[in-house]
């Protein structure tokens, strides 16, 4: 059995290590060792579910997961709905903490997206909860709540319309005082579907010839708005999300197959296009929206 | 003025259509299947009108409108009634728009090279979508006048380019050209005759 030690901080910057190790284990016989986890954000949790799902599909039974020794971290994961979402993905070693029934400070718990009604539920929940977080903590005007809901709606629909497989979405706010000097909201979406190359191949691969691959497919969708649908109204979801995230000075990245593409703000240093990543099914979308500053206007 | 022109008013409360046609629990206009269901319900309502109609599409009860739904409900509805094979002679004014609706609607109109007359909540009428400067200025002249008879055409629109732009606005169905009484009518001048829904208790 391969033991995959989760990094102490599992987020956008580090989940790739987990993907690499799981992708390199063809029999899926993996133990995810989360005992030393000290920090995990929506990207960490949602992509851990994706990694566990890959291991499970290869092995034919749930992968084992040892949950964090720090009770605060395990408790936070419970509040984010991780253990509930992980029920069919992992065999959790020990007894994970229960989610408290009281009021939650979570912006959007890990929510499975399998059908249209799930998107409506996500929007309903966010409309109820995002107001206080976006306006009081992140200094956005009240109208930003609707724009935020629209972003979530469009990224969730990306799962339903293009992946043709289930996925998850989650969002939470964090204080990035040390890293950025501001609060942020992190949105993470992942699915185990056919990825951008798989979705676009039938319609568009011929025109790209030998250049066709994960990076080209991501560029086609992310930059040029191509979709597999002939309808000219399609393909604008990602374009409009990019536009809004740019207005807010945020980061958006999409990883699919072996590549990742990103719109990178000045406060971040990830490359706009990364190729040669470990082959991984589906797509992973990461959006980070920083606290509103008057200099953004 | 509407009855004089033989045009039937049709008020469509999109929030109500959403709850009746999709699910009473949904309160937001999001996702393509939802948008498709709402558009089909609107088309069914319009099919009951036999002659020309001015449809007031009221979005005042809709809080969240995403791009997919804007494409399905607004763009595809306008496209359906734009071509020669349109199912009826309907014109559209989008009413009760709030600022948060503006981006998705503008984006889908521009994507399909469409134009629409809209009324922002508590404000006047505007033309949004893909348009030339000449179309914009010509629309504004007609909008201010409300109606320009054929006799006054040259006086109001002295340039050939303006008259071409007016013909374009008619073809794009944001202006009505009528034979008897003759002339050109701003959709807003007809929409003003109709009652405005109450604007209280909205975000």
Coordinates of N, CA, C and O in Angstrom, one line a residue, chain A residues 9 99 231-232 285:
Chain A
X9 N -0.1 21.9 5.0 CA -1.1 22.9 4.5 C -1.6 22.4 3.1 O -0.8 22.3 2.2
X99 N -20.5 17.0 12.7 CA -20.8 18.4 12.3 C -21.7 19.0 13.4 O -22.8 18.4 13.6
X231 N -24.3 25.8 -30.6 CA -25.1 27.0 -30.2 C -24.2 28.2 -29.9 O -23.3 28.1 -29.0
X232 N -24.3 29.3 -30.6 CA -23.4 30.4 -30.4 C -23.5 31.1 -29.0 O -22.7 31.9 -28.6
X285 N -11.4 23.7 -10.7 CA -11.4 25.2 -10.8 C -11.1 25.8 -9.5 O -11.7 25.4 -8.5

